[in-house]
Amino acid sequence: MPKRTSLHGLWSSRLAFILAVSGSAVGLGNIWKFPYVAGANGGGAFVLFYLLCVALIGLPIMMAEILIGRRGRRNPVATMRIVGEEEGSRPTWALVGIMGVVAGIIILSFYSVIAGWSLSYIGHAAMNRFSGAGADQVNGLFGGLLADWRVLAFWHTLFMCLTISVVARGVERGLERAVRFLMPSLAVLMIALLGYAIFHGDFGAGVHFLLEADFSKLTGEGMLAALGQAFFSLSIGMGAIMAYGAYLPEGTSITNTSISVVIADTGMALLAGLAIFPLVFAHGLDPAAGPGLIFQTLPLAFGNMAGGHLFGTLFFVLLTFAAWTSSIGLIEPAVAWAVETRGRGRAFSAIVIGLLVWALGFLTILSFNELENFKLLGRTLFENLDHLSSNILLPLGGLFITIFAGWVMAKNSTAEELDIGSGGMYVLWRFLARWVAPVAVLLVFLHATGLLRWFGVGAS
Ligand code: PHE
């Protein structure tokens, strides 16, 4: 059968693809979310469980997404339908793509608000507002930002404009260029921060908290949070990577690419954790402080280190860029879908969908001030959006994707795309995709809802 071609162009090289996928993976999830979610869930055991999820569930699903994407060469909704039909199954697989598009829109609506925090912190850092600051001063700065919805709305709007402007421009010109030098710079800066934490933080306490596993601290909710964090951080389960896979030239190794991306992404998260927790403990802060954690700790480091003025500014610039290259992945499935099925231009589609996301962002903005005390199911609106998308929609999407790649697609089809022969590596991937990943996701779901106990498994 003749191969389909992408309607949006292709990545110019294998390196460009690796950079784009790692640009999508490395973002606020690593530097903002990983530390605070790990902190809120007790540290060590959570981290270990997270690493297991990444290796046993995340990696095979990332490979599955890329291979399905490249085979379908369309937006995730159409790709799931077309490949599903080609494999002799139903067109209803398109629903998985639709769920992904929705998840991407929800995630971006809060992601952009947090990226807005980072944007506003570029200003604080550049004006040297952290200089010599203590914990109270830094908390005051953060509290002041959250208190005024208009200020949050301003930064959120600016960030959405940044996102739309790149997506409107398309694959090579928009995406590739940005990622090429940003990722390496961010890694270098994180290492510098780690150096500061080693010498000036309570490094022992930080490492202890992050790496010493006490499984009595890990609840069912905590396991679900670790699973959700693995999906969120790797950008899988919603078709972002599938959409990127659609632009991947034939003959590029999916396996090697996925392994590099998973290592880079996990390395960045651990680096962020190792840089942040020593500061948390050295300053007597609460590791379970929540979403403000890095905004309340890192300024302390910048404010008291040599060259902190420059470092701090650079850090928030890079964090914003990392968020930017991820936000593009969040909106790309929806935009590719609109371009292909509604026949609209890229720029028009990006603007309309961007406006929708922008409006939705107000639910998150108001969760930190006017609607701070408005709770549904014990959570603020922001917490509900985050929980629904990261912990439910992404793992569910990933579950369907791995079932699709492992059970619906013929062995020949996946072997052909993965290009690692039919030997040990392939057998291992297929086993993970067919059995380990789906069963693990299901078990975590059951455990978190308490159903596992109901079936009489597990004591706690
Ligand atoms: N992986 C990104 C991060 O860690 C977030 C993201 C999720 C991006 C899903 C695209 C798709 O910040």
Short mmCIF file of C-alpha atoms and ligand atoms in Angstrom, two decimals:
data_model
loop_
_atom_site.label_atom_id
_atom_site.label_comp_id
_atom_site.label_asym_id
_atom_site.label_seq_id
_atom_site.Cartn_x
_atom_site.Cartn_y
_atom_site.Cartn_z
CA MET A 1 0.00 0.00 0.00
CA PRO A 2 1.44 3.45 -0.85
CA LYS A 3 2.59 5.39 2.18
CA ARG A 4 0.64 8.49 3.15
CA THR A 5 2.51 11.75 3.46
CA SER A 6 2.14 14.36 6.16
CA LEU A 7 0.05 17.42 5.30
CA HIS A 8 2.13 19.68 7.51
CA GLY A 9 5.67 18.94 6.33
CA LEU A 10 8.32 16.82 8.03
CA TRP A 11 11.07 17.33 10.58
CA SER A 12 14.30 18.19 8.81
CA SER A 13 16.37 15.55 10.61
CA ARG A 14 16.39 12.95 13.33
CA LEU A 15 17.97 15.47 15.67
CA ALA A 16 15.21 17.95 14.98
CA PHE A 17 12.64 15.34 15.94
CA ILE A 18 14.45 14.38 19.15
CA LEU A 19 14.67 18.04 20.07
CA ALA A 20 11.00 18.63 19.32
CA VAL A 21 9.82 15.65 21.33
CA SER A 22 12.11 16.46 24.23
CA GLY A 23 11.03 20.09 23.94
CA SER A 24 7.48 18.91 24.37
CA ALA A 25 8.38 16.56 27.20
CA VAL A 26 10.64 18.85 29.19
CA GLY A 27 8.65 21.72 30.56
CA LEU A 28 6.80 22.89 33.63
CA GLY A 29 6.07 19.24 34.34
CA ASN A 30 9.71 18.61 35.21
CA ILE A 31 10.69 21.78 36.97
CA TRP A 32 7.45 23.09 38.47
CA LYS A 33 5.21 20.06 38.85
CA PHE A 34 7.51 17.14 39.64
CA PRO A 35 9.03 18.72 42.77
CA TYR A 36 5.73 19.85 44.24
CA VAL A 37 3.83 16.66 43.50
CA ALA A 38 6.70 14.57 44.87
CA GLY A 39 6.78 16.87 47.90
CA ALA A 40 3.06 16.60 48.48
CA ASN A 41 3.20 12.81 48.25
CA GLY A 42 5.99 12.22 50.71
CA GLY A 43 9.07 12.02 48.44
CA GLY A 44 11.13 8.82 48.07
CA ALA A 45 8.53 6.11 47.56
CA PHE A 46 6.59 8.36 45.19
CA VAL A 47 9.75 9.03 43.17
CA LEU A 48 10.61 5.35 42.92
CA PHE A 49 7.09 4.49 41.81
CA TYR A 50 7.24 7.34 39.32
CA LEU A 51 10.48 5.96 37.84
CA LEU A 52 8.86 2.53 37.49
CA CYS A 53 5.90 4.08 35.68
CA VAL A 54 8.23 5.93 33.32
CA ALA A 55 10.25 2.84 32.41
CA LEU A 56 7.56 0.18 32.24
CA ILE A 57 4.56 2.19 31.07
CA GLY A 58 5.84 5.49 29.71
CA LEU A 59 8.55 4.25 27.38
CA PRO A 60 6.48 1.57 25.57
CA ILE A 61 3.57 3.98 25.22
CA MET A 62 5.79 6.70 23.83
CA MET A 63 7.06 4.23 21.22
CA ALA A 64 3.49 3.20 20.47
CA GLU A 65 2.39 6.80 19.97
CA ILE A 66 5.21 7.62 17.59
CA LEU A 67 4.70 4.48 15.52
CA ILE A 68 0.94 4.97 15.26
CA GLY A 69 1.48 8.62 14.38
CA ARG A 70 3.96 7.87 11.62
CA ARG A 71 1.76 5.15 10.17
CA GLY A 72 -1.32 7.36 10.14
CA ARG A 73 0.43 10.59 9.14
CA ARG A 74 -2.66 12.59 10.12
CA ASN A 75 -3.91 14.40 13.21
CA PRO A 76 -4.46 11.98 16.13
CA VAL A 77 -8.22 11.73 15.57
CA ALA A 78 -7.89 10.79 11.91
CA THR A 79 -4.79 8.70 12.54
CA MET A 80 -6.55 6.49 15.09
CA ARG A 81 -9.48 6.06 12.72
CA ILE A 82 -7.41 5.32 9.61
CA VAL A 83 -4.91 2.99 11.23
CA GLY A 84 -7.73 1.30 13.13
CA GLU A 85 -9.60 0.59 9.89
CA GLU A 86 -6.45 -0.56 8.12
CA GLU A 87 -5.89 -3.05 10.90
CA GLY A 88 -9.40 -4.37 10.42
CA SER A 89 -10.89 -2.71 13.48
CA ARG A 90 -13.55 -0.04 14.04
CA PRO A 91 -13.44 3.65 13.17
CA THR A 92 -14.50 4.36 16.77
CA TRP A 93 -10.82 4.36 17.73
CA ALA A 94 -11.04 8.00 16.64
CA LEU A 95 -12.61 8.63 20.05
CA VAL A 96 -9.20 8.13 21.64
CA GLY A 97 -7.90 10.96 19.46
CA ILE A 98 -10.82 13.16 20.42
CA MET A 99 -10.24 12.50 24.11
CA GLY A 100 -6.62 13.53 23.56
CA VAL A 101 -7.57 16.75 21.84
CA VAL A 102 -9.84 17.60 24.78
CA ALA A 103 -7.15 16.67 27.33
CA GLY A 104 -4.65 18.91 25.53
CA ILE A 105 -7.04 21.85 25.62
CA ILE A 106 -7.75 21.39 29.33
CA ILE A 107 -4.07 20.99 30.23
CA LEU A 108 -3.01 24.01 28.23
CA SER A 109 -5.67 26.12 29.95
CA PHE A 110 -3.88 25.77 33.30
CA TYR A 111 -0.41 25.26 31.89
CA SER A 112 -0.52 28.70 30.34
CA VAL A 113 -1.49 30.32 33.64
CA ILE A 114 1.51 28.74 35.38
CA ALA A 115 3.77 29.68 32.48
CA GLY A 116 2.43 33.19 33.08
CA TRP A 117 3.82 33.00 36.64
CA SER A 118 7.19 32.19 35.12
CA LEU A 119 6.90 35.14 32.73
CA SER A 120 6.14 37.51 35.57
CA TYR A 121 9.10 36.15 37.52
CA ILE A 122 11.42 37.11 34.68
CA GLY A 123 10.49 40.68 35.55
CA HIS A 124 11.02 40.21 39.30
CA ALA A 125 14.39 38.59 38.70
CA ALA A 126 15.53 41.17 36.19
CA MET A 127 14.65 43.97 38.60
CA ASN A 128 16.71 42.22 41.25
CA ARG A 129 13.75 41.84 43.62
CA PHE A 130 15.09 38.59 45.11
CA SER A 131 18.33 40.18 46.25
CA GLY A 132 19.03 39.22 49.86
CA ALA A 133 15.43 38.08 50.26
CA GLY A 134 14.23 35.89 53.10
CA ALA A 135 11.39 33.40 53.02
CA ASP A 136 8.79 35.99 54.09
CA GLN A 137 9.69 38.42 51.37
CA VAL A 138 9.62 35.71 48.70
CA ASN A 139 6.26 34.42 49.93
CA GLY A 140 4.94 37.96 49.86
CA LEU A 141 5.97 38.35 46.25
CA PHE A 142 4.26 35.12 45.27
CA GLY A 143 1.13 35.82 47.30
CA GLY A 144 0.88 39.23 45.69
CA LEU A 145 0.97 37.71 42.22
CA LEU A 146 -1.80 35.22 42.97
CA ALA A 147 -4.06 37.68 44.73
CA ASP A 148 -4.91 39.78 41.69
CA TRP A 149 -6.70 37.93 38.91
CA ARG A 150 -6.06 40.76 36.48
CA VAL A 151 -2.31 40.37 36.80
CA LEU A 152 -2.58 36.61 36.27
CA ALA A 153 -4.85 37.18 33.29
CA PHE A 154 -2.33 39.57 31.77
CA TRP A 155 0.54 37.05 31.88
CA HIS A 156 -1.71 34.19 30.79
CA THR A 157 -2.81 36.22 27.78
CA LEU A 158 0.79 37.02 26.88
CA PHE A 159 1.80 33.38 27.09
CA MET A 160 -1.13 32.26 24.93
CA CYS A 161 -0.07 34.80 22.31
CA LEU A 162 3.44 33.34 22.34
CA THR A 163 2.05 29.82 21.87
CA ILE A 164 -0.31 30.76 19.07
CA SER A 165 2.35 32.70 17.21
CA VAL A 166 4.58 29.63 16.93
CA VAL A 167 1.87 27.10 16.15
CA ALA A 168 0.46 29.37 13.47
CA ARG A 169 3.80 29.22 11.68
CA GLY A 170 3.99 25.46 11.39
CA VAL A 171 6.42 22.67 11.92
CA GLU A 172 9.87 23.51 10.70
CA ARG A 173 9.88 27.24 10.91
CA GLY A 174 8.11 27.54 14.22
CA LEU A 175 8.97 24.55 16.32
CA GLU A 176 12.38 23.35 15.35
CA ARG A 177 14.24 26.56 15.68
CA ALA A 178 13.14 27.30 19.19
CA VAL A 179 14.10 23.97 20.69
CA ARG A 180 17.54 23.59 19.23
CA PHE A 181 19.43 25.76 21.67
CA LEU A 182 16.93 26.06 24.49
CA MET A 183 17.07 22.52 25.81
CA PRO A 184 20.85 22.39 26.25
CA SER A 185 20.90 25.82 27.91
CA LEU A 186 18.23 24.83 30.37
CA ALA A 187 20.17 21.70 31.32
CA VAL A 188 23.31 23.73 31.96
CA LEU A 189 21.45 26.15 34.18
CA MET A 190 19.84 23.35 36.16
CA ILE A 191 23.28 21.92 36.81
CA ALA A 192 24.48 25.30 38.05
CA LEU A 193 21.49 25.42 40.41
CA LEU A 194 22.28 21.93 41.61
CA GLY A 195 25.80 23.14 42.40
CA TYR A 196 24.34 25.94 44.50
CA ALA A 197 22.05 23.51 46.32
CA ILE A 198 24.96 21.20 47.10
CA PHE A 199 27.03 23.94 48.67
CA HIS A 200 24.42 26.17 50.24
CA GLY A 201 21.38 23.98 50.80
CA ASP A 202 20.81 21.07 53.12
CA PHE A 203 21.81 18.60 50.44
CA GLY A 204 21.71 15.56 52.71
CA ALA A 205 18.14 16.25 53.77
CA GLY A 206 17.10 16.90 50.17
CA VAL A 207 18.57 13.68 48.85
CA HIS A 208 17.16 11.76 51.77
CA PHE A 209 13.67 13.12 51.12
CA LEU A 210 13.81 12.52 47.39
CA LEU A 211 15.43 9.12 47.25
CA GLU A 212 14.76 7.27 50.48
CA ALA A 213 11.67 5.19 49.89
CA ASP A 214 9.25 4.74 52.76
CA PHE A 215 6.38 2.85 51.23
CA SER A 216 4.08 3.45 54.16
CA LYS A 217 3.85 7.03 52.86
CA LEU A 218 2.62 6.00 49.42
CA THR A 219 -1.17 5.97 49.20
CA GLY A 220 -3.37 4.84 46.31
CA GLU A 221 -3.91 8.49 45.47
CA GLY A 222 -0.14 8.97 45.54
CA MET A 223 0.36 6.11 43.09
CA LEU A 224 -2.22 7.59 40.76
CA ALA A 225 -0.47 10.95 41.06
CA ALA A 226 2.86 9.30 40.16
CA LEU A 227 1.30 7.58 37.16
CA GLY A 228 -0.36 10.81 36.05
CA GLN A 229 2.90 12.69 36.52
CA ALA A 230 4.74 10.15 34.33
CA PHE A 231 2.20 10.67 31.54
CA PHE A 232 2.17 14.43 31.98
CA SER A 233 5.92 14.76 32.03
CA LEU A 234 6.50 12.53 29.00
CA SER A 235 3.65 14.27 27.10
CA ILE A 236 2.00 10.93 26.39
CA GLY A 237 -1.60 9.73 26.44
CA MET A 238 -3.13 12.63 24.53
CA GLY A 239 -1.70 12.41 21.04
CA ALA A 240 0.90 15.18 21.30
CA ILE A 241 3.67 12.72 20.53
CA MET A 242 1.43 10.99 17.99
CA ALA A 243 1.00 14.29 16.17
CA TYR A 244 4.76 14.82 16.20
CA GLY A 245 5.27 11.24 14.98
CA ALA A 246 3.15 12.07 11.94
CA TYR A 247 5.90 14.45 10.80
CA LEU A 248 8.71 11.92 11.30
CA PRO A 249 10.60 10.85 8.16
CA GLU A 250 10.69 7.13 7.38
CA GLY A 251 13.78 5.32 8.52
CA THR A 252 14.34 7.21 11.76
CA SER A 253 14.66 4.90 14.73
CA ILE A 254 11.64 5.23 16.99
CA THR A 255 13.21 3.14 19.72
CA ASN A 256 16.42 5.13 20.07
CA THR A 257 14.57 8.40 19.90
CA SER A 258 12.14 7.38 22.62
CA ILE A 259 14.89 6.16 24.90
CA SER A 260 16.83 9.41 24.54
CA VAL A 261 13.74 11.48 25.24
CA VAL A 262 12.72 9.46 28.28
CA ILE A 263 16.23 9.75 29.74
CA ALA A 264 16.42 13.49 29.09
CA ASP A 265 12.99 14.08 30.59
CA THR A 266 13.56 11.99 33.70
CA GLY A 267 17.02 13.46 34.18
CA MET A 268 15.60 16.95 34.13
CA ALA A 269 12.93 16.12 36.71
CA LEU A 270 15.43 14.52 39.08
CA LEU A 271 17.82 17.41 38.59
CA ALA A 272 15.06 19.85 39.48
CA GLY A 273 14.15 17.84 42.56
CA LEU A 274 17.78 17.63 43.68
CA ALA A 275 18.22 21.36 43.24
CA ILE A 276 15.02 22.34 45.02
CA PHE A 277 14.62 20.11 48.09
CA PRO A 278 17.99 21.00 49.68
CA LEU A 279 16.84 24.63 49.58
CA VAL A 280 13.43 23.74 50.96
CA PHE A 281 14.99 22.10 53.99
CA ALA A 282 17.77 24.64 54.47
CA HIS A 283 15.16 27.40 54.73
CA GLY A 284 12.69 25.48 56.85
CA LEU A 285 10.05 25.49 54.12
CA ASP A 286 7.32 22.91 53.67
CA PRO A 287 8.03 20.31 50.93
CA ALA A 288 4.27 19.83 50.63
CA ALA A 289 3.64 23.53 49.98
CA GLY A 290 1.98 22.82 46.62
CA PRO A 291 2.08 24.56 43.24
CA GLY A 292 4.02 27.56 44.55
CA LEU A 293 7.00 25.45 45.64
CA ILE A 294 9.61 26.49 43.08
CA PHE A 295 8.41 30.08 43.08
CA GLN A 296 8.97 30.19 46.82
CA THR A 297 12.31 28.39 46.96
CA LEU A 298 14.35 29.25 43.92
CA PRO A 299 14.16 33.02 44.46
CA LEU A 300 15.80 32.40 47.84
CA ALA A 301 18.70 30.75 46.07
CA PHE A 302 18.97 33.46 43.43
CA GLY A 303 18.64 36.20 46.00
CA ASN A 304 21.56 34.93 48.02
CA MET A 305 24.02 33.54 45.49
CA ALA A 306 26.81 35.28 43.63
CA GLY A 307 25.57 36.20 40.17
CA GLY A 308 22.01 35.44 41.27
CA HIS A 309 20.62 38.47 39.50
CA LEU A 310 21.77 37.17 36.14
CA PHE A 311 21.18 33.48 36.93
CA GLY A 312 17.69 34.13 38.22
CA THR A 313 16.67 36.10 35.19
CA LEU A 314 18.13 33.53 32.85
CA PHE A 315 16.43 30.73 34.74
CA PHE A 316 12.94 32.14 34.40
CA VAL A 317 13.58 33.00 30.77
CA LEU A 318 14.56 29.40 30.11
CA LEU A 319 11.69 28.01 32.17
CA THR A 320 9.31 30.09 30.09
CA PHE A 321 10.89 28.78 26.92
CA ALA A 322 10.63 25.21 28.17
CA ALA A 323 6.94 25.82 28.85
CA TRP A 324 6.57 27.37 25.43
CA THR A 325 7.96 24.35 23.56
CA SER A 326 5.57 22.14 25.56
CA SER A 327 2.50 24.29 25.08
CA ILE A 328 2.98 23.90 21.34
CA GLY A 329 2.66 20.13 21.73
CA LEU A 330 -0.48 20.55 23.81
CA ILE A 331 -2.31 22.53 21.15
CA GLU A 332 -0.87 20.84 18.03
CA PRO A 333 -3.34 17.90 17.93
CA ALA A 334 -6.32 20.26 18.03
CA VAL A 335 -4.81 22.58 15.43
CA ALA A 336 -3.78 19.75 13.09
CA TRP A 337 -7.30 18.36 13.43
CA ALA A 338 -8.90 21.71 12.57
CA VAL A 339 -6.60 22.26 9.60
CA GLU A 340 -7.24 18.80 8.16
CA THR A 341 -10.93 18.32 8.77
CA ARG A 342 -12.34 21.82 8.74
CA GLY A 343 -10.12 22.94 5.89
CA ARG A 344 -9.12 26.12 7.71
CA GLY A 345 -5.69 27.71 7.56
CA ARG A 346 -3.14 26.99 10.24
CA ALA A 347 -3.11 30.53 11.57
CA PHE A 348 -6.90 30.78 11.74
CA SER A 349 -7.20 27.41 13.48
CA ALA A 350 -4.47 28.27 15.97
CA ILE A 351 -6.19 31.54 16.87
CA VAL A 352 -9.68 30.07 17.32
CA ILE A 353 -8.51 27.15 19.44
CA GLY A 354 -6.14 29.45 21.30
CA LEU A 355 -9.06 31.71 22.20
CA LEU A 356 -11.00 28.77 23.57
CA VAL A 357 -8.04 27.72 25.72
CA TRP A 358 -7.53 31.30 26.83
CA ALA A 359 -11.12 31.60 28.03
CA LEU A 360 -10.92 28.28 29.85
CA GLY A 361 -7.78 29.56 31.59
CA PHE A 362 -9.91 31.86 33.73
CA LEU A 363 -11.12 28.88 35.74
CA THR A 364 -7.53 28.38 36.85
CA ILE A 365 -6.80 32.06 37.34
CA LEU A 366 -9.79 32.50 39.64
CA SER A 367 -8.91 29.37 41.63
CA PHE A 368 -6.06 31.30 43.23
CA ASN A 369 -8.07 34.33 44.34
CA GLU A 370 -11.81 35.04 43.93
CA LEU A 371 -12.78 31.36 43.84
CA GLU A 372 -10.04 30.13 46.16
CA ASN A 373 -12.58 28.64 48.54
CA PHE A 374 -14.87 27.22 45.92
CA LYS A 375 -14.33 23.46 46.05
CA LEU A 376 -15.80 20.59 44.13
CA LEU A 377 -15.01 17.12 45.48
CA GLY A 378 -12.64 18.81 47.92
CA ARG A 379 -10.58 20.41 45.17
CA THR A 380 -10.32 23.90 43.69
CA LEU A 381 -11.21 24.33 40.03
CA PHE A 382 -7.54 24.29 39.08
CA GLU A 383 -6.95 21.11 41.08
CA ASN A 384 -9.94 19.48 39.41
CA LEU A 385 -8.76 20.37 35.91
CA ASP A 386 -5.28 19.10 36.70
CA HIS A 387 -6.56 15.89 38.32
CA LEU A 388 -9.06 15.15 35.55
CA SER A 389 -6.58 15.71 32.73
CA SER A 390 -3.28 14.45 34.17
CA ASN A 391 -4.44 11.63 36.40
CA ILE A 392 -7.47 10.39 34.49
CA LEU A 393 -7.57 11.41 30.82
CA LEU A 394 -3.87 10.88 30.09
CA PRO A 395 -3.57 7.42 31.68
CA LEU A 396 -6.87 6.42 30.08
CA GLY A 397 -5.70 7.66 26.68
CA GLY A 398 -2.40 5.83 27.19
CA LEU A 399 -4.26 2.67 28.12
CA PHE A 400 -6.23 2.72 24.88
CA ILE A 401 -3.15 3.61 22.82
CA THR A 402 -1.12 0.73 24.21
CA ILE A 403 -4.02 -1.70 23.75
CA PHE A 404 -4.34 -0.45 20.19
CA ALA A 405 -0.64 -0.88 19.42
CA GLY A 406 -0.32 -4.18 21.26
CA TRP A 407 -3.57 -5.93 20.41
CA VAL A 408 -5.31 -4.25 17.48
CA MET A 409 -2.30 -3.66 15.27
CA ALA A 410 -0.82 -6.71 13.61
CA LYS A 411 2.64 -7.82 14.66
CA ASN A 412 3.92 -7.10 11.16
CA SER A 413 2.71 -3.53 11.24
CA THR A 414 4.32 -2.59 14.52
CA ALA A 415 7.51 -4.50 13.74
CA GLU A 416 7.79 -2.67 10.43
CA GLU A 417 7.46 0.76 12.05
CA LEU A 418 9.70 0.09 15.04
CA ASP A 419 12.49 -1.15 12.85
CA ILE A 420 14.27 -3.16 15.53
CA GLY A 421 13.74 -6.50 13.82
CA SER A 422 11.65 -9.14 15.51
CA GLY A 423 14.25 -10.16 18.07
CA GLY A 424 14.63 -9.52 21.78
CA MET A 425 14.05 -5.76 21.80
CA TYR A 426 10.86 -6.07 19.81
CA VAL A 427 9.54 -8.93 21.90
CA LEU A 428 10.23 -6.93 25.04
CA TRP A 429 8.41 -3.87 23.68
CA ARG A 430 5.42 -5.94 22.62
CA PHE A 431 5.22 -7.65 25.99
CA LEU A 432 5.32 -4.28 27.78
CA ALA A 433 2.74 -2.81 25.41
CA ARG A 434 0.36 -5.77 25.52
CA TRP A 435 0.57 -6.78 29.13
CA VAL A 436 2.63 -4.73 31.52
CA ALA A 437 1.46 -1.23 30.61
CA PRO A 438 -2.29 -1.93 30.38
CA VAL A 439 -2.40 -4.11 33.48
CA ALA A 440 -0.33 -1.62 35.48
CA VAL A 441 -2.53 1.33 34.49
CA LEU A 442 -5.65 -0.63 35.37
CA LEU A 443 -4.24 -1.72 38.72
CA VAL A 444 -3.32 1.83 39.67
CA PHE A 445 -6.81 3.03 38.70
CA LEU A 446 -8.43 0.28 40.74
CA HIS A 447 -6.16 0.88 43.69
CA ALA A 448 -6.75 4.64 43.69
CA THR A 449 -10.51 4.26 43.62
CA GLY A 450 -10.34 1.74 46.45
CA LEU A 451 -11.83 -0.95 44.20
CA LEU A 452 -8.81 -3.20 44.58
CA ARG A 453 -9.47 -3.47 48.30
CA TRP A 454 -13.08 -4.14 47.48
CA PHE A 455 -11.96 -7.14 45.43
CA GLY A 456 -10.03 -8.26 48.49
CA VAL A 457 -6.50 -7.46 47.23
CA GLY A 458 -4.01 -5.43 49.25
CA ALA A 459 -4.31 -4.59 52.91
CA SER A 460 -3.89 -0.82 53.00
N1 PHE B 1 5.36 17.25 29.17
C1 PHE B 1 5.05 18.64 29.38
C2 PHE B 1 5.74 19.08 30.66
O1 PHE B 1 6.28 18.27 31.36
C3 PHE B 1 3.57 18.88 29.41
C4 PHE B 1 2.84 18.28 28.26
C5 PHE B 1 1.91 17.28 28.46
C6 PHE B 1 3.12 18.70 26.96
C7 PHE B 1 1.25 16.70 27.39
C8 PHE B 1 2.48 18.11 25.88
C9 PHE B 1 1.55 17.12 26.10
O2 PHE B 1 5.74 20.23 30.99
#
